[in-house]
Backbone as JSON Lines, residues from 0, in Angstrom:
{"i":0,"aa":"M","n":[75.85,127.47,117.13],"ca":[76.07,128.35,115.69],"c":[76.43,127.26,115.01]}
{"i":1,"aa":"K","n":[76.22,127.67,113.17],"ca":[76.31,127.56,112.1],"c":[77.21,127.88,111.49]}
{"i":2,"aa":"V","n":[77.42,127.04,111.34],"ca":[79.45,127.85,110.06],"c":[78.35,127.79,109.03]}
{"i":3,"aa":"T","n":[78.53,129.28,108.19],"ca":[78.32,129.76,106.71],"c":[78.74,128.61,105.98]}
{"i":4,"aa":"K","n":[78.01,128.65,104.61],"ca":[78.23,128.04,103.89],"c":[79.55,128.1,103.32]}
{"i":5,"aa":"D","n":[79.71,129.55,102.85],"ca":[81.3,130.14,102.26],"c":[82.13,129.48,103.03]}
{"i":6,"aa":"L","n":[81.53,129.83,104.48],"ca":[82.91,128.75,105.52],"c":[83.36,128.26,105.05]}
{"i":7,"aa":"V","n":[82.66,126.37,105.02],"ca":[82.03,125.88,105.16],"c":[83.39,125.04,103.6]}
{"i":8,"aa":"A","n":[82.21,125.59,102.19],"ca":[82.24,125.37,101.12],"c":[84.3,125.84,101.01]}
{"i":9,"aa":"A","n":[85.03,126.56,101.5],"ca":[86.31,127.33,101.14],"c":[87.01,126.01,102.35]}
{"i":10,"aa":"S","n":[86.1,126.05,103.04],"ca":[87.83,124.64,103.79],"c":[87.21,123.44,103.97]}
{"i":11,"aa":"A","n":[86.12,123.14,102.98],"ca":[86.55,121.55,102.72],"c":[88.06,121.35,102.01]}
{"i":12,"aa":"T","n":[88.81,121.05,101.34],"ca":[89.36,120.33,100.23],"c":[90.19,120.49,101.43]}
{"i":13,"aa":"P","n":[90.58,121.64,102.03],"ca":[91.53,121.33,103.44],"c":[91.47,120.35,104.0]}
{"i":14,"aa":"M","n":[90.34,120.29,104.42],"ca":[89.99,119.22,105.69],"c":[89.82,117.98,105.16]}
{"i":15,"aa":"V","n":[89.25,117.86,103.65],"ca":[88.73,116.85,103.58],"c":[90.73,115.76,102.77]}
{"i":16,"aa":"L","n":[91.68,116.33,101.96],"ca":[92.48,116.47,102.06],"c":[93.7,115.5,103.12]}
{"i":17,"aa":"G","n":[93.06,117.1,104.17],"ca":[93.89,116.59,105.84],"c":[93.96,114.8,106.21]}
{"i":18,"aa":"I","n":[92.33,114.76,106.17],"ca":[91.86,113.31,107.59],"c":[92.54,112.68,105.79]}
{"i":19,"aa":"L","n":[92.63,112.38,104.74],"ca":[92.74,111.82,103.57],"c":[94.41,111.22,104.1]}
{"i":20,"aa":"A","n":[94.74,112.41,104.94],"ca":[96.37,112.29,104.94],"c":[96.71,111.32,106.39]}
{"i":21,"aa":"E","n":[96.1,111.57,107.26],"ca":[95.94,110.71,108.08],"c":[96.01,109.22,107.7]}
{"i":22,"aa":"E","n":[94.71,109.25,106.21],"ca":[94.91,107.47,106.53],"c":[93.5,107.72,105.46]}
{"i":23,"aa":"D","n":[93.68,105.96,105.2],"ca":[92.5,106.0,103.33],"c":[91.48,105.77,104.76]}
{"i":24,"aa":"S","n":[90.43,106.39,103.97],"ca":[88.47,106.16,104.44],"c":[88.06,106.55,103.63]}
{"i":25,"aa":"Y","n":[87.17,106.35,104.2],"ca":[85.57,106.17,102.71],"c":[83.82,106.88,103.35]}
{"i":26,"aa":"G","n":[83.72,107.79,103.42],"ca":[82.68,108.42,102.82],"c":[81.8,108.81,104.56]}
{"i":27,"aa":"Y","n":[81.23,108.29,105.21],"ca":[80.83,108.2,106.42],"c":[82.71,107.7,107.44]}
{"i":28,"aa":"A","n":[82.94,108.29,106.8],"ca":[84.64,107.23,108.16],"c":[84.29,109.58,107.82]}
{"i":29,"aa":"I","n":[84.56,109.75,107.18],"ca":[85.39,111.29,106.41],"c":[83.96,112.15,107.24]}
{"i":30,"aa":"L","n":[82.41,111.65,107.28],"ca":[81.94,112.58,107.58],"c":[81.62,112.43,108.8]}
{"i":31,"aa":"R","n":[82.3,111.7,110.17],"ca":[81.52,111.51,111.68],"c":[83.75,112.02,111.64]}
{"i":32,"aa":"R","n":[84.28,112.02,111.12],"ca":[85.92,112.48,111.35],"c":[84.87,113.66,111.21]}
{"i":33,"aa":"I","n":[84.99,114.32,110.86],"ca":[84.73,116.26,110.58],"c":[83.37,116.69,111.54]}
{"i":34,"aa":"N","n":[82.94,116.0,111.76],"ca":[81.65,116.17,112.81],"c":[82.75,116.24,113.96]}
{"i":35,"aa":"E","n":[83.51,115.42,114.09],"ca":[83.76,114.68,115.99],"c":[85.31,115.83,116.22]}
{"i":36,"aa":"L","n":[85.96,116.42,114.84],"ca":[87.08,116.89,114.38],"c":[86.28,118.48,115.03]}
{"i":37,"aa":"S","n":[84.78,118.8,114.74],"ca":[84.69,120.2,114.96],"c":[83.73,120.09,116.48]}
{"i":38,"aa":"G","n":[83.99,119.83,117.15],"ca":[82.88,119.66,117.79],"c":[81.74,119.7,118.24]}
{"i":39,"aa":"G","n":[80.69,118.59,116.34],"ca":[79.99,118.82,116.52],"c":[78.66,119.95,115.57]}
{"i":40,"aa":"E","n":[79.61,121.02,115.49],"ca":[80.24,122.19,114.66],"c":[79.73,122.27,113.37]}
{"i":41,"aa":"L","n":[80.45,121.75,113.28],"ca":[80.02,120.67,111.26],"c":[79.64,119.96,110.63]}
{"i":42,"aa":"D","n":[78.6,119.5,110.41],"ca":[77.68,118.69,110.38],"c":[77.58,118.5,108.75]}
{"i":43,"aa":"W","n":[78.58,118.03,107.6],"ca":[78.38,118.39,106.72],"c":[77.56,116.99,106.25]}
{"i":44,"aa":"T","n":[76.54,116.89,105.53],"ca":[75.65,115.88,104.57],"c":[76.57,115.44,103.16]}
{"i":45,"aa":"E","n":[76.03,114.12,102.56],"ca":[76.47,112.94,101.71],"c":[76.52,114.17,100.09]}
{"i":46,"aa":"G","n":[75.78,115.17,99.8],"ca":[75.42,116.19,99.2],"c":[76.69,116.78,99.0]}
{"i":47,"aa":"L","n":[77.11,117.41,100.44],"ca":[78.39,117.89,100.14],"c":[79.58,117.03,99.92]}
{"i":48,"aa":"L","n":[79.73,116.23,100.67],"ca":[81.11,115.55,100.37],"c":[81.14,115.08,99.41]}
{"i":49,"aa":"Y","n":[80.5,113.67,99.17],"ca":[80.96,113.24,97.58],"c":[80.89,113.54,96.29]}
{"i":50,"aa":"P","n":[80.5,114.68,95.47],"ca":[80.48,116.2,94.87],"c":[82.02,116.37,95.23]}
{"i":51,"aa":"L","n":[82.93,116.86,96.22],"ca":[84.03,116.54,96.88],"c":[85.62,115.86,97.01]}
{"i":52,"aa":"L","n":[84.69,115.15,96.87],"ca":[85.54,113.43,97.12],"c":[85.53,113.01,95.56]}
{"i":53,"aa":"H","n":[85.13,112.85,94.32],"ca":[84.92,112.82,93.08],"c":[85.16,114.14,91.92]}
{"i":54,"aa":"R","n":[85.31,115.39,93.16],"ca":[85.74,116.58,91.95],"c":[87.74,116.07,92.29]}
{"i":55,"aa":"L","n":[88.09,115.87,94.07],"ca":[89.53,115.81,94.56],"c":[90.27,114.47,92.91]}
{"i":56,"aa":"E","n":[89.33,113.77,92.82],"ca":[89.44,112.75,91.82],"c":[89.84,112.61,90.48]}
{"i":57,"aa":"R","n":[88.96,113.43,90.08],"ca":[89.35,114.03,88.52],"c":[90.62,114.99,88.5]}
{"i":58,"aa":"L","n":[90.9,115.68,89.72],"ca":[91.64,116.45,90.23],"c":[93.26,115.43,90.54]}
{"i":59,"aa":"G","n":[93.35,114.49,90.19],"ca":[94.24,113.8,90.48],"c":[94.37,113.49,91.62]}
{"i":60,"aa":"H","n":[93.74,114.03,92.55],"ca":[94.65,114.6,94.31],"c":[94.22,112.86,95.14]}
{"i":61,"aa":"V","n":[93.08,112.64,94.58],"ca":[92.92,111.2,96.03],"c":[92.57,109.99,94.74]}
{"i":62,"aa":"E","n":[92.45,108.79,95.17],"ca":[91.84,107.64,94.69],"c":[91.61,106.92,95.27]}
{"i":63,"aa":"S","n":[90.69,106.06,94.51],"ca":[90.02,105.65,95.47],"c":[89.36,104.34,94.48]}
{"i":64,"aa":"H","n":[89.36,103.51,95.81],"ca":[88.94,101.95,95.97],"c":[87.91,101.01,96.74]}
{"i":65,"aa":"W","n":[87.38,100.45,96.03],"ca":[86.27,99.77,96.52],"c":[87.08,98.71,97.65]}
{"i":66,"aa":"Q","n":[86.23,98.15,98.42],"ca":[86.99,97.19,99.7],"c":[85.57,96.97,99.88]}
{"i":67,"aa":"S","n":[86.12,95.02,101.08],"ca":[84.69,94.56,101.5],"c":[85.03,94.5,102.89]}
{"i":68,"aa":"V","n":[84.72,94.22,103.82],"ca":[85.09,93.64,105.0],"c":[83.88,92.82,105.55]}
{"i":69,"aa":"A","n":[84.32,91.44,105.53],"ca":[83.2,90.46,106.21],"c":[81.93,91.27,107.55]}
{"i":70,"aa":"G","n":[81.14,90.56,106.02],"ca":[79.87,90.84,107.36],"c":[79.0,91.89,107.01]}
{"i":71,"aa":"E","n":[80.19,93.06,106.05],"ca":[79.44,94.11,106.07],"c":[79.48,94.46,104.12]}
{"i":72,"aa":"R","n":[78.75,95.59,103.38],"ca":[78.82,95.69,102.48],"c":[80.23,96.43,101.71]}
{"i":73,"aa":"R","n":[80.04,96.61,100.64],"ca":[81.45,97.07,99.87],"c":[81.51,98.79,100.68]}
{"i":74,"aa":"R","n":[82.9,99.21,100.59],"ca":[82.9,100.49,101.1],"c":[83.86,101.11,100.1]}
{"i":75,"aa":"K","n":[83.96,102.23,99.25],"ca":[84.3,102.88,98.05],"c":[85.57,103.82,99.21]}
{"i":76,"aa":"Y","n":[87.02,103.49,99.32],"ca":[87.73,104.19,100.06],"c":[88.3,104.72,99.15]}
{"i":77,"aa":"Y","n":[89.05,106.11,99.5],"ca":[89.77,106.79,99.11],"c":[90.73,107.48,99.95]}
{"i":78,"aa":"R","n":[92.03,107.55,98.48],"ca":[93.25,107.64,99.89],"c":[93.64,108.54,98.83]}
{"i":79,"aa":"I","n":[95.19,109.8,99.37],"ca":[95.46,110.75,99.02],"c":[96.35,110.65,98.16]}
{"i":80,"aa":"T","n":[97.31,111.4,97.46],"ca":[97.82,110.83,95.94],"c":[98.44,112.31,96.38]}
{"i":81,"aa":"D","n":[99.81,111.84,95.68],"ca":[101.27,112.76,96.3],"c":[100.88,114.08,95.49]}
{"i":82,"aa":"S","n":[99.86,113.88,93.87],"ca":[99.61,115.24,94.18],"c":[98.88,115.48,95.31]}
{"i":83,"aa":"G","n":[97.65,114.97,95.75],"ca":[97.02,115.39,96.93],"c":[97.88,116.11,98.0]}
{"i":84,"aa":"L","n":[99.06,115.51,98.05],"ca":[99.61,115.62,98.84],"c":[100.21,116.99,98.67]}
{"i":85,"aa":"A","n":[100.49,117.35,97.26],"ca":[101.09,118.96,97.29],"c":[100.08,119.92,97.37]}
{"i":86,"aa":"E","n":[98.76,119.56,97.08],"ca":[97.91,120.58,97.15],"c":[97.34,120.81,98.41]}
{"i":87,"aa":"L","n":[97.68,119.59,99.42],"ca":[97.2,119.9,100.9],"c":[98.22,120.84,101.08]}
{"i":88,"aa":"V","n":[99.68,120.88,101.07],"ca":[100.7,121.78,101.68],"c":[100.42,123.29,101.29]}
{"i":89,"aa":"E","n":[99.94,123.36,99.68],"ca":[99.53,124.7,99.29],"c":[98.74,124.93,99.9]}
{"i":90,"aa":"Q","n":[97.29,124.85,100.05],"ca":[96.02,124.52,100.62],"c":[96.11,125.46,102.53]}
{"i":91,"aa":"R","n":[97.11,124.26,103.0],"ca":[97.55,124.89,104.42],"c":[98.15,125.96,104.33]}
{"i":92,"aa":"R","n":[99.95,126.52,103.48],"ca":[99.97,127.71,103.01],"c":[99.36,128.33,103.2]}
{"i":93,"aa":"Q","n":[97.84,128.72,102.91],"ca":[97.54,130.27,102.29],"c":[95.86,130.13,103.45]}
{"i":94,"aa":"W","n":[95.94,129.46,104.03],"ca":[95.04,128.98,104.99],"c":[96.07,129.5,106.28]}
{"i":95,"aa":"D","n":[97.21,128.99,106.98],"ca":[97.98,129.93,107.49],"c":[98.52,131.22,107.79]}
{"i":96,"aa":"T","n":[98.02,131.22,106.33],"ca":[98.37,133.69,106.15],"c":[97.01,133.99,106.88]}
{"i":97,"aa":"V","n":[96.09,133.31,105.59],"ca":[94.19,134.1,106.42],"c":[94.05,133.71,108.0]}
{"i":98,"aa":"V","n":[94.83,132.72,108.61],"ca":[94.89,132.55,109.7],"c":[95.6,133.54,110.64]}
{"i":99,"aa":"D","n":[96.78,133.98,110.34],"ca":[98.0,134.94,111.09],"c":[97.21,136.23,111.09]}
{"i":100,"aa":"A","n":[96.3,136.59,109.36],"ca":[96.45,137.8,109.87],"c":[94.74,137.83,110.2]}
{"i":101,"aa":"L","n":[93.77,137.24,110.81],"ca":[92.96,137.13,111.63],"c":[93.42,136.93,112.7]}
{"i":102,"aa":"K","n":[94.37,137.13,113.03],"ca":[94.93,136.65,114.65],"c":[95.05,138.38,115.0]}
{"i":103,"aa":"E","n":[95.9,138.94,114.12],"ca":[97.09,139.98,114.26],"c":[95.66,140.86,114.12]}
{"i":104,"aa":"I","n":[94.33,140.95,113.96],"ca":[93.37,141.92,113.24],"c":[91.98,141.54,115.2]}
{"i":105,"aa":"W","n":[91.89,139.67,115.06],"ca":[91.2,139.94,116.51],"c":[91.86,140.41,117.54]}
{"i":106,"aa":"L","n":[93.81,140.28,117.37],"ca":[94.13,139.97,118.91],"c":[95.66,141.05,119.1]}
{"i":107,"aa":"G","n":[95.71,141.53,117.53],"ca":[96.57,142.83,117.72],"c":[98.19,142.24,117.7]}
{"i":108,"aa":"P","n":[98.69,143.09,116.72],"ca":[100.26,142.28,116.95],"c":[100.86,142.47,118.66]}
{"i":109,"aa":"G","n":[101.57,141.61,118.71],"ca":[102.27,140.45,119.85],"c":[101.09,140.63,121.58]}
{"i":110,"aa":"D","n":[100.24,141.03,121.0],"ca":[99.07,140.78,122.27],"c":[97.69,139.19,122.25]}
{"i":111,"aa":"S","n":[98.32,138.71,123.23],"ca":[97.64,137.85,123.23],"c":[96.33,137.29,124.28]}
{"i":112,"aa":"R","n":[96.22,138.46,124.18],"ca":[94.51,139.07,124.55],"c":[93.78,138.1,123.71]}
{"i":113,"aa":"P","n":[92.09,137.99,124.23],"ca":[91.51,137.97,122.66],"c":[90.46,139.44,122.79]}
{"i":114,"aa":"L","n":[90.42,139.3,121.75],"ca":[88.87,140.52,121.46],"c":[88.76,141.17,122.39]}
{"i":115,"aa":"I","n":[88.55,142.66,122.44],"ca":[86.59,142.53,123.55],"c":[85.9,142.46,123.04]}
{"i":116,"aa":"A","n":[84.62,141.6,123.77],"ca":[83.67,141.04,122.83],"c":[83.22,142.1,122.27]}
{"i":117,"aa":"L","n":[83.17,141.39,120.92],"ca":[82.26,142.14,119.88],"c":[81.47,143.26,119.94]}
{"i":118,"aa":"G","n":[80.95,144.49,119.47],"ca":[79.97,145.63,120.17],"c":[80.84,145.97,121.01]}
{"i":119,"aa":"G","n":[81.72,145.78,121.68],"ca":[81.96,146.7,122.92],"c":[83.8,147.28,121.84]}
{"i":120,"aa":"H","n":[83.17,148.63,122.79],"ca":[84.6,149.26,123.0],"c":[85.84,149.5,123.94]}
{"i":121,"aa":"A","n":[87.14,149.87,123.47],"ca":[87.89,149.41,124.68],"c":[87.74,150.91,125.21]}
């Protein structure tokens, strides 16, 4: 299954902010974490991640700093700011609304059974 570009784009900001809310991180580690969290279904590229990180930095939602680790090259680490945490809260509120609406559509009110196979009728 390939997740559409529209869905990836819509979910990118809350995913990155959520990862950075867990801990400071650098680009490659963020890409690896997204891949891990999605069971390999989301395979982001650097071309998607770095422009997003730069935009979040311009907006004041993340800050960056360079860090050296012995025996490795310097890495640019990103950290979520208070503004980024507030944005994450708002993003989560919006996504909760979308997910709840989709559950109502797919499961039906008060129903815990999954939607009958798409294309089939009850």
